mmCIF file of C-alpha atoms in Angstrom:
data_model
loop_
_atom_site.group_PDB
_atom_site.id
_atom_site.type_symbol
_atom_site.label_atom_id
_atom_site.label_comp_id
_atom_site.label_asym_id
_atom_site.label_seq_id
_atom_site.Cartn_x
_atom_site.Cartn_y
_atom_site.Cartn_z
ATOM 1 C CA MET P 742 123.544 114.070 99.456
ATOM 2 C CA SER P 743 121.740 114.998 102.721
ATOM 3 C CA THR P 744 119.501 112.445 104.384
ATOM 4 C CA PRO P 745 115.786 113.387 104.047
ATOM 5 C CA GLN P 746 113.854 113.928 107.262
ATOM 6 C CA LYS P 747 110.440 112.724 108.236
ATOM 7 C CA ARG P 748 107.416 114.814 107.541
ATOM 8 C CA ARG P 749 105.437 115.298 110.770
ATOM 9 C CA ILE P 750 101.730 116.332 110.857
ATOM 10 C CA LEU P 751 99.747 116.907 114.057
ATOM 11 C CA ILE P 752 96.111 115.888 113.902
ATOM 12 C CA MET P 753 94.263 117.831 116.685
ATOM 13 C CA PRO P 754 90.818 119.289 117.038
ATOM 14 C CA PRO P 755 90.604 123.074 117.162
ATOM 15 C CA GLY P 756 91.693 124.542 120.492
ATOM 16 C CA ALA P 757 93.516 121.389 121.708
ATOM 17 C CA LEU P 758 96.914 122.979 121.350
ATOM 18 C CA PRO P 759 96.367 126.727 121.102
ATOM 19 C CA SER P 760 100.025 127.448 121.380
ATOM 20 C CA MET P 761 102.411 124.906 119.935
ATOM 21 C CA GLU P 762 106.110 124.835 119.234
ATOM 22 C CA MET P 763 107.262 121.948 117.072
ATOM 23 C CA LEU P 764 110.844 121.046 116.392
ATOM 24 C CA HIS P 765 112.282 118.971 113.460
ATOM 25 C CA VAL P 766 109.440 119.930 111.016
ATOM 26 C CA ASN P 767 110.480 119.933 107.417
ATOM 27 C CA ASP P 768 108.627 121.603 104.542
ATOM 28 C CA PRO P 769 109.546 119.117 101.737
ATOM 29 C CA VAL P 770 107.383 115.972 101.739
ATOM 30 C CA GLU P 771 109.498 112.996 102.690
ATOM 31 C CA THR P 772 108.536 110.110 100.441
ATOM 32 C CA LYS P 773 109.948 107.296 102.557
ATOM 33 C CA THR P 774 108.388 108.039 105.912
ATOM 34 C CA ILE P 775 105.507 110.407 106.856
ATOM 35 C CA GLU P 776 104.793 110.830 110.585
ATOM 36 C CA LEU P 777 101.281 111.694 111.748
ATOM 37 C CA PHE P 778 100.121 112.477 115.292
ATOM 38 C CA LEU P 779 96.726 111.740 116.734
ATOM 39 C CA TYR P 780 96.879 113.536 120.057
ATOM 40 C CA GLY P 781 93.538 114.163 121.727
ATOM 41 C CA PRO P 782 89.918 112.847 121.563
ATOM 42 C CA VAL P 783 88.701 110.742 118.603
ATOM 43 C CA THR P 784 86.074 113.043 117.157
ATOM 44 C CA GLU P 785 84.481 113.457 113.733
ATOM 45 C CA GLU P 786 86.751 116.379 112.987
ATOM 46 C CA SER P 787 90.015 114.877 114.067
ATOM 47 C CA CYS P 788 89.265 111.641 112.246
ATOM 48 C CA MET P 789 88.225 113.515 109.004
ATOM 49 C CA LYS P 790 91.559 115.261 109.085
ATOM 50 C CA LEU P 791 93.490 112.043 109.952
ATOM 51 C CA THR P 792 91.882 110.035 107.103
ATOM 52 C CA PHE P 793 92.651 112.911 104.696
ATOM 53 C CA GLU P 794 96.326 112.918 105.752
ATOM 54 C CA LEU P 795 96.555 109.150 105.555
ATOM 55 C CA ARG P 796 95.218 109.121 101.988
ATOM 56 C CA GLU P 797 97.528 111.997 101.005
ATOM 57 C CA ALA P 798 100.473 110.109 102.516
ATOM 58 C CA ASP P 799 99.482 106.950 100.718
ATOM 59 C CA HIS P 800 99.528 108.948 97.436
ATOM 60 C CA ASN P 801 102.869 110.694 98.169
ATOM 61 C CA LEU P 802 104.923 107.833 99.557
ATOM 62 C CA ASP P 803 107.361 105.920 97.356
ATOM 63 C CA PRO P 804 107.121 102.131 97.032
ATOM 64 C CA GLY P 805 108.420 100.694 100.287
ATOM 65 C CA GLY P 806 107.626 103.778 102.225
ATOM 66 C CA HIS P 807 105.445 103.845 105.287
ATOM 67 C CA VAL P 808 103.379 106.029 107.615
ATOM 68 C CA VAL P 809 104.171 106.321 111.352
ATOM 69 C CA LEU P 810 100.987 107.135 113.325
ATOM 70 C CA ARG P 811 101.685 108.246 116.937
ATOM 71 C CA ILE P 812 98.726 107.994 119.281
ATOM 72 C CA GLN P 813 97.913 109.636 122.604
ATOM 73 C CA SER P 814 94.205 109.708 123.272
ATOM 74 C CA ASN P 815 91.487 109.085 125.776
ATOM 75 C CA GLY P 816 89.211 107.808 122.947
ATOM 76 C CA GLY P 817 85.877 109.161 121.754
ATOM 77 C CA HIS P 818 83.482 108.141 118.985
ATOM 78 C CA ALA P 819 83.616 104.562 117.943
ATOM 79 C CA MET P 820 82.045 105.231 114.567
ATOM 80 C CA CYS P 821 84.753 107.810 113.727
ATOM 81 C CA ALA P 822 87.493 105.341 114.800
ATOM 82 C CA LEU P 823 86.047 102.644 112.510
ATOM 83 C CA PHE P 824 86.276 105.208 109.673
ATOM 84 C CA VAL P 825 90.027 105.494 110.284
ATOM 85 C CA VAL P 826 90.375 101.654 110.425
ATOM 86 C CA ASP P 827 88.694 101.307 107.068
ATOM 87 C CA THR P 828 90.976 104.023 105.590
ATOM 88 C CA ILE P 829 94.039 102.130 106.825
ATOM 89 C CA ARG P 830 92.732 98.926 105.379
ATOM 90 C CA GLU P 831 92.543 100.559 101.944
ATOM 91 C CA MET P 832 96.056 101.925 101.993
ATOM 92 C CA SER P 833 98.815 100.371 99.844
ATOM 93 C CA HIS P 834 101.524 101.432 102.276
ATOM 94 C CA ASP P 835 102.154 100.137 105.787
ATOM 95 C CA VAL P 836 101.002 102.079 108.816
ATOM 96 C CA HIS P 837 103.195 101.816 111.890
ATOM 97 C CA THR P 838 101.316 102.699 115.041
ATOM 98 C CA ILE P 839 102.984 103.841 118.250
ATOM 99 C CA VAL P 840 101.125 104.377 121.575
ATOM 100 C CA ASP P 841 103.025 107.307 123.016
ATOM 101 C CA GLY P 842 101.342 107.710 126.393
ATOM 102 C CA TRP P 843 98.038 105.918 126.426
ATOM 103 C CA ALA P 844 95.440 104.758 123.948
ATOM 104 C CA ALA P 845 91.948 104.309 125.508
ATOM 105 C CA SER P 846 88.662 103.139 124.103
ATOM 106 C CA ALA P 847 88.178 104.281 120.516
ATOM 107 C CA ALA P 848 91.886 105.093 120.185
ATOM 108 C CA THR P 849 92.766 101.466 120.651
ATOM 109 C CA ILE P 850 90.564 100.463 117.659
ATOM 110 C CA ILE P 851 92.852 102.694 115.548
ATOM 111 C CA SER P 852 96.128 101.583 117.166
ATOM 112 C CA VAL P 853 95.488 97.853 116.699
ATOM 113 C CA ALA P 854 94.592 98.329 113.083
ATOM 114 C CA GLY P 855 98.187 99.243 112.224
ATOM 115 C CA THR P 856 100.302 96.910 110.099
ATOM 116 C CA LYS P 857 100.928 93.687 112.013
ATOM 117 C CA GLY P 858 104.467 93.454 113.171
ATOM 118 C CA LYS P 859 104.736 97.303 113.154
ATOM 119 C CA ARG P 860 102.578 98.197 116.161
ATOM 120 C CA SER P 861 104.528 99.398 119.173
ATOM 121 C CA ILE P 862 104.000 100.855 122.647
ATOM 122 C CA HIS P 863 106.315 102.703 125.122
ATOM 123 C CA ALA P 864 107.430 100.921 128.254
ATOM 124 C CA HIS P 865 105.165 102.917 130.578
ATOM 125 C CA SER P 866 102.223 103.359 128.225
ATOM 126 C CA LYS P 867 98.839 101.790 128.807
ATOM 127 C CA MET P 868 95.800 100.727 126.811
ATOM 128 C CA LEU P 869 92.128 100.568 127.844
ATOM 129 C CA LEU P 870 89.431 98.470 126.116
ATOM 130 C CA HIS P 871 85.777 98.328 127.266
ATOM 131 C CA ASN P 872 82.255 97.954 125.959
ATOM 132 C CA PRO P 873 80.633 100.877 124.109
ATOM 133 C CA ARG P 874 78.553 103.320 126.074
ATOM 134 C CA MET P 875 75.633 105.652 125.066
ATOM 135 C CA ILE P 876 75.760 109.226 126.172
ATOM 136 C CA LEU P 877 72.570 111.219 125.863
ATOM 137 C CA ASP P 878 72.968 114.999 125.555
ATOM 138 C CA SER P 879 70.842 116.551 128.346
ATOM 139 C CA SER P 880 72.201 120.067 127.984
ATOM 140 C CA GLN P 881 68.649 121.217 126.930
ATOM 141 C CA GLY P 882 67.000 119.756 130.053
ATOM 142 C CA THR P 883 65.551 116.388 130.926
ATOM 143 C CA VAL P 884 65.793 113.665 128.312
ATOM 144 C CA THR P 885 62.495 111.818 127.773
ATOM 145 C CA LEU P 886 62.610 108.453 126.130
ATOM 146 C CA GLU P 887 59.878 106.049 125.114
ATOM 147 C CA LYS P 888 60.177 102.313 125.034
ATOM 148 C CA GLU P 889 60.806 102.401 121.260
ATOM 149 C CA ASP P 890 63.663 104.864 121.750
ATOM 150 C CA LEU P 891 65.366 102.603 124.255
ATOM 151 C CA GLU P 892 64.982 99.610 121.979
ATOM 152 C CA SER P 893 66.481 101.605 119.114
ATOM 153 C CA HIS P 894 69.435 102.764 121.282
ATOM 154 C CA ILE P 895 70.058 99.144 122.455
ATOM 155 C CA GLU P 896 69.988 97.912 118.874
ATOM 156 C CA ASN P 897 72.533 100.570 117.830
ATOM 157 C CA MET P 898 74.864 99.722 120.730
ATOM 158 C CA GLU P 899 74.718 95.987 119.901
ATOM 159 C CA SER P 900 75.589 96.740 116.349
ATOM 160 C CA MET P 901 78.484 98.937 117.388
ATOM 161 C CA LYS P 902 79.653 96.357 119.836
ATOM 162 C CA LYS P 903 79.776 93.786 117.013
ATOM 163 C CA SER P 904 81.820 96.183 114.910
ATOM 164 C CA ILE P 905 84.285 96.792 117.742
ATOM 165 C CA THR P 906 84.723 93.181 118.621
ATOM 166 C CA ASP P 907 85.223 92.329 114.898
ATOM 167 C CA VAL P 908 88.199 94.727 114.846
ATOM 168 C CA TYR P 909 89.796 93.181 117.988
ATOM 169 C CA THR P 910 89.145 89.694 116.735
ATOM 170 C CA THR P 911 90.751 90.480 113.344
ATOM 171 C CA TYR P 912 93.812 92.384 114.517
ATOM 172 C CA THR P 913 94.575 90.819 117.981
ATOM 173 C CA ASP P 914 94.643 87.511 119.878
ATOM 174 C CA LEU P 915 91.538 88.475 121.860
ATOM 175 C CA LYS P 916 88.780 86.078 120.982
ATOM 176 C CA GLY P 917 85.578 84.755 122.415
ATOM 177 C CA ARG P 918 85.239 84.708 126.138
ATOM 178 C CA THR P 919 88.586 86.313 126.760
ATOM 179 C CA LEU P 920 87.672 89.318 124.664
ATOM 180 C CA THR P 921 84.273 89.580 126.394
ATOM 181 C CA ASP P 922 85.885 89.495 129.866
ATOM 182 C CA VAL P 923 88.430 92.269 128.900
ATOM 183 C CA LEU P 924 85.687 94.469 127.496
ATOM 184 C CA GLU P 925 83.424 93.905 130.543
ATOM 185 C CA LYS P 926 86.263 94.588 133.038
ATOM 186 C CA GLY P 927 87.308 97.784 131.375
ATOM 187 C CA ALA P 928 90.718 97.917 133.018
ATOM 188 C CA TRP P 929 93.928 99.576 131.969
ATOM 189 C CA LEU P 930 96.333 97.122 130.387
ATOM 190 C CA ASN P 931 100.059 97.451 130.846
ATOM 191 C CA VAL P 932 102.798 96.728 128.293
ATOM 192 C CA ASP P 933 102.974 92.977 129.175
ATOM 193 C CA GLN P 934 99.334 92.563 128.845
ATOM 194 C CA ALA P 935 99.187 94.458 125.538
ATOM 195 C CA LEU P 936 101.937 92.205 124.221
ATOM 196 C CA LYS P 937 100.143 89.096 125.511
ATOM 197 C CA TYR P 938 96.944 89.877 123.746
ATOM 198 C CA ASN P 939 98.744 90.960 120.607
ATOM 199 C CA LEU P 940 97.340 94.486 120.788
ATOM 200 C CA VAL P 941 100.924 95.623 120.005
ATOM 201 C CA ASP P 942 103.945 93.768 118.562
ATOM 202 C CA SER P 943 106.839 95.448 120.337
ATOM 203 C CA VAL P 944 108.031 97.948 122.925
ATOM 204 C CA SER P 945 109.082 101.190 121.327
ATOM 205 C CA ILE P 946 112.694 102.462 121.845
ATOM 206 C CA ALA P 947 112.948 106.086 122.653
ATOM 207 C CA SER P 948 114.368 108.291 119.970
ATOM 208 C CA SER P 949 116.804 111.144 120.469
ATOM 209 C CA ARG P 950 114.553 113.272 118.269
ATOM 210 C CA SER P 951 111.498 114.713 119.800
ATOM 211 C CA ILE P 952 108.510 117.039 119.310
ATOM 212 C CA HIS P 953 107.929 119.754 121.896
ATOM 213 C CA MET P 954 104.594 121.325 122.609
ATOM 214 C CA LYS P 955 103.482 124.043 125.059
ATOM 215 C CA ASN P 956 100.228 124.930 126.717
ATOM 216 C CA SER P 957 98.469 121.677 125.819
ATOM 217 C CA ILE P 958 94.809 121.656 126.953
ATOM 218 C CA THR P 959 91.878 119.383 126.244
ATOM 219 C CA PRO P 960 88.886 121.102 124.674
ATOM 220 C CA HIS P 961 85.374 120.770 126.019
ATOM 221 C CA ARG P 962 83.544 118.176 123.982
ATOM 222 C CA ARG P 963 79.802 117.687 123.452
ATOM 223 C CA VAL P 964 78.492 114.361 122.187
ATOM 224 C CA PRO P 965 75.299 114.466 119.993
ATOM 225 C CA SER P 966 72.250 112.853 121.578
ATOM 226 C CA GLY P 967 72.209 109.172 120.872
ATOM 227 C CA PHE P 968 75.788 109.033 119.553
ATOM 228 C CA VAL P 969 77.677 105.925 120.713
ATOM 229 C CA GLU P 970 80.607 107.178 122.757
ATOM 230 C CA TYR P 971 83.486 104.739 123.214
ATOM 231 C CA GLN P 972 85.526 106.370 125.930
ATOM 232 C CA LYS P 973 86.395 105.625 129.526
#
C-alpha cells in the first residue's frame, strides 16, 4: 500500500502569483494531513478563501488528522485575521502553523492562534507585532473629517486594539505592560524572541520536499476608507 501524500492548497489573492508551478500536489484528498498556504496580504478575499478551506479540511480529515497552515505575509486587515482565528477556534482538528519567511501584523494574529505545541517558525524567520493603524483612502482627493468622525475612528481603533490584545493574551505569554511595550515598539522579533514570548513553540526543521513558485509579485492593494489596517 502506497503512503498517502499531503494535500496542498495555496490561498492567494488574485494576481499575487500569476504564473505558478507547484510540485508534489496530489488530487486525492489526504485525510490525515491537509496543508494550506497563506502567502501574501491578509485581505477579505484571502481570508474568506482560507476559512472556507479550513472548514472543508475540518470536515474531510479523519479523527487524529490535522491541518498544516504555512504563513508568509506582511499582514493586512485585522478584522479579517480575527475571522480566521474564530474559524480555527471552532475546528475539531488541530491546526499546525508554520512561519515560513515572516509573519507581520495581522498575519501574527493568525499564526499564534494555531494549536499550542504545534506552532513553529524557521530559524531565520521573523515576526512583527504592533498597534493597529487607521488608513484613510484619499484616492478621490482630500479627506475631510469632522470631530465626530475622528472620535468614531478612535473608538473603532480602541475596540480593535482590545480584540488584538485579547488574542495575544490568550495564545502567548505576552501580558500587561510587556505586551503594551512590544506593540508600541513595533520591532521585528527574531526566533529567540518569538520563543521567549511563546508566539511559537518550536523551530521548524527543513523538509526535503518543497513547493516551487515562479514570477511571484505582490498585487496593489487599496484599503477602504476607515478600515483598520494592521500592517507595518
